[in-house]
XYZ file of C-alpha atoms in Angstrom:
217
model
C 9.875 39.726 -4.550
C 12.668 42.171 -3.767
C 11.724 42.146 -0.082
C 11.859 38.343 -0.066
C 15.292 38.347 -1.711
C 16.537 40.900 0.791
C 15.291 38.738 3.664
C 17.035 35.686 2.237
C 20.269 37.657 1.870
C 20.064 38.753 5.500
C 19.480 35.183 6.624
C 22.389 33.958 4.515
C 24.650 36.652 5.972
C 23.586 35.780 9.502
C 23.455 31.992 9.460
C 25.159 31.085 6.229
C 23.957 28.840 3.402
C 23.162 25.996 5.831
C 20.266 28.001 7.300
C 18.910 28.606 3.808
C 19.062 24.864 3.139
C 17.240 24.170 6.390
C 14.552 26.698 5.479
C 14.051 24.988 2.115
C 13.900 21.587 3.824
C 11.372 22.881 6.360
C 9.132 24.153 3.556
C 9.254 20.775 1.789
C 8.598 19.014 5.087
C 5.580 21.185 5.859
C 4.194 20.583 2.368
C 4.664 16.822 2.814
C 2.937 16.805 6.203
C -0.027 18.802 4.901
C -0.334 16.446 1.930
C -0.269 13.396 4.216
C -2.974 14.877 6.437
C -5.133 15.561 3.368
C -4.451 12.057 2.021
C -5.334 10.429 5.348
C -8.547 12.447 5.567
C -9.579 11.623 1.997
C -8.855 7.903 2.462
C -10.896 7.807 5.654
C -8.038 6.643 7.861
C -9.428 5.840 11.290
C -13.033 6.189 10.103
C -14.155 2.583 9.678
C -17.515 2.577 11.441
C -19.524 1.238 8.486
C -16.749 -1.191 7.556
C -16.530 -2.498 11.128
C -20.297 -2.908 11.197
C -20.158 -4.870 7.933
C -17.493 -7.186 9.318
C -19.479 -7.703 12.533
C -22.603 -8.581 10.562
C -20.634 -11.054 8.441
C -19.087 -12.564 11.558
C -22.586 -13.031 12.984
C -23.771 -14.770 9.823
C -25.843 -11.872 8.434
C -24.440 -11.822 4.902
C -27.024 -9.511 3.334
C -26.746 -6.979 6.142
C -22.965 -7.087 5.874
C -22.984 -6.255 2.177
C -25.519 -3.465 2.720
C -23.377 -1.917 5.460
C -20.257 -2.178 3.325
C -21.872 -0.193 0.513
C -22.116 2.825 2.836
C -18.459 2.670 3.856
C -16.097 5.401 2.624
C -13.019 3.582 3.897
C -10.145 2.854 1.524
C -10.224 -0.710 2.912
C -13.771 -1.310 1.660
C -12.597 -2.896 -1.649
C -10.402 -5.319 0.304
C -13.296 -6.317 2.554
C -15.534 -6.714 -0.495
C -12.965 -9.072 -2.017
C -12.787 -10.978 1.271
C -16.555 -11.540 1.231
C -16.123 -13.728 -1.842
C -12.761 -15.237 -0.943
C -11.683 -18.542 0.550
C -9.287 -19.238 3.382
C -6.517 -19.916 0.861
C -6.862 -16.348 -0.442
C -5.695 -14.750 2.820
C -2.224 -13.908 1.487
C -3.682 -12.176 -1.542
C -6.049 -10.141 0.622
C -3.166 -9.107 2.879
C -1.189 -8.088 -0.205
C -4.101 -5.970 -1.459
C -4.254 -4.235 1.912
C -0.478 -3.656 1.879
C -0.736 -1.959 -1.521
C -3.113 0.573 0.007
C -0.924 0.980 3.071
C 2.088 1.659 0.852
C 0.260 4.535 -0.832
C -0.554 6.085 2.525
C 3.003 5.592 3.769
C 4.596 7.302 0.775
C 6.614 10.239 2.059
C 7.411 8.602 5.401
C 10.981 7.907 4.294
C 11.477 11.575 3.437
C 10.155 12.676 6.831
C 12.387 10.131 8.551
C 15.406 11.418 6.617
C 14.621 15.007 7.628
C 14.261 14.024 11.288
C 17.657 12.320 11.224
C 19.668 14.638 8.964
C 18.419 18.099 9.989
C 20.327 18.075 13.323
C 23.468 16.858 11.547
C 23.081 19.579 8.941
C 22.698 22.158 11.711
C 25.797 20.802 13.437
C 27.702 21.004 10.166
C 26.759 24.672 9.893
C 27.912 25.227 13.468
C 31.300 23.672 12.734
C 31.711 25.877 9.670
C 30.725 28.931 11.710
C 33.204 28.073 14.464
C 35.974 27.674 11.918
C 35.158 31.080 10.491
C 35.030 32.621 13.995
C 38.470 31.286 14.931
C 39.865 32.392 11.598
C 38.648 35.921 12.352
C 40.206 35.658 15.805
C 43.531 34.602 14.307
C 43.489 37.446 11.776
C 42.910 39.931 14.597
C 46.280 38.987 16.052
C 47.096 40.807 19.280
C 44.062 43.084 18.861
C 41.694 40.382 20.090
C 38.151 41.544 20.735
C 36.182 39.055 22.895
C 32.957 40.275 21.318
C 34.282 39.141 17.936
C 34.593 35.554 19.168
C 31.310 35.642 21.070
C 29.462 36.993 18.048
C 30.913 34.305 15.819
C 29.957 31.558 18.268
C 26.299 32.555 18.667
C 25.909 32.895 14.917
C 27.453 29.450 14.489
C 25.119 27.908 17.089
C 22.152 29.394 15.245
C 22.377 26.628 12.632
C 22.225 23.913 15.298
C 19.108 25.502 16.755
C 17.571 25.717 13.294
C 18.346 22.043 12.629
C 16.735 20.954 15.887
C 13.719 23.191 15.252
C 13.142 21.348 11.966
C 13.913 17.840 13.242
C 11.901 17.700 16.474
C 8.409 18.489 15.126
C 9.109 16.326 12.076
C 9.951 13.355 14.317
C 6.789 13.901 16.367
C 4.528 14.091 13.302
C 6.172 11.028 11.749
C 5.687 9.045 14.953
C 1.999 10.018 15.007
C 1.507 9.044 11.357
C 3.252 5.697 11.869
C 1.059 5.031 14.898
C -2.041 5.638 12.792
C -0.803 3.198 10.172
C -0.094 0.546 12.811
C -3.730 0.842 13.896
C -4.831 0.540 10.262
C -2.912 -2.710 9.869
C -4.529 -4.139 12.985
C -7.966 -3.161 11.654
C -7.309 -4.813 8.279
C -5.888 -8.007 9.784
C -8.814 -8.313 12.186
C -11.352 -7.748 9.399
C -9.786 -10.314 7.065
C -9.541 -12.901 9.847
C -13.157 -12.349 10.923
C -14.457 -12.679 7.359
C -12.461 -15.772 6.452
C -13.137 -17.429 9.806
C -16.553 -16.166 10.970
C -18.023 -17.251 14.267
C -21.290 -18.192 12.553
C -21.054 -19.968 9.221
C -23.726 -20.081 6.535
C -25.685 -23.323 6.138
C -24.127 -25.794 3.747
C -25.906 -25.291 0.398
C -25.532 -29.012 -0.313
C -27.455 -29.763 2.899
C -29.989 -26.944 3.272
C -31.525 -28.546 6.333
C -28.397 -28.098 8.407
C -28.345 -25.344 11.024
C -25.642 -22.680 10.965
C -22.739 -23.765 13.120
C -20.202 -21.769 15.079
C -16.601 -21.888 13.943
């Protein structure tokens, strides 16, 4: 613990409190990213093989096979598809809302990551401005005994906060973009599944006229 405190004091002396704030933000960001990766893995994001098979079977008119395939699905969208199997065309908005509820859970934390990606560079720049002010104050106090190394040392220490801010922001922006891309694909999958179930290519025979052949939509 003492070694950790000493390291933090050295960082604070070198880069100022802004660097400490950026370190804290980077730790929170890393924890958020790891949690999102675990959440995506647990929910089965991108793993919809059984669900896609169930939708295809339903679209082809094989209702029993579709329900059997759905029972093997581990996808978080399986309950929505199960609801769609017993829904009518007028229930499409409700099914979309049910899917959006699940998307919202997976997208929790995106706003925080977006804020970090936008504010970390500004926070680093703020630290640089404070460092430059301190460097010029030291230069003024030196009076006629100006040492160029004093100014140069103050400038590189001040720029350290900008580098730290960019180091936090750039990977955060890349990870956020990847996560948002995954969620866009999830929305396309859900919309396609709901549309295929509510408007299948092959419809079941009319129970009021059992002699009728299945017709294509």
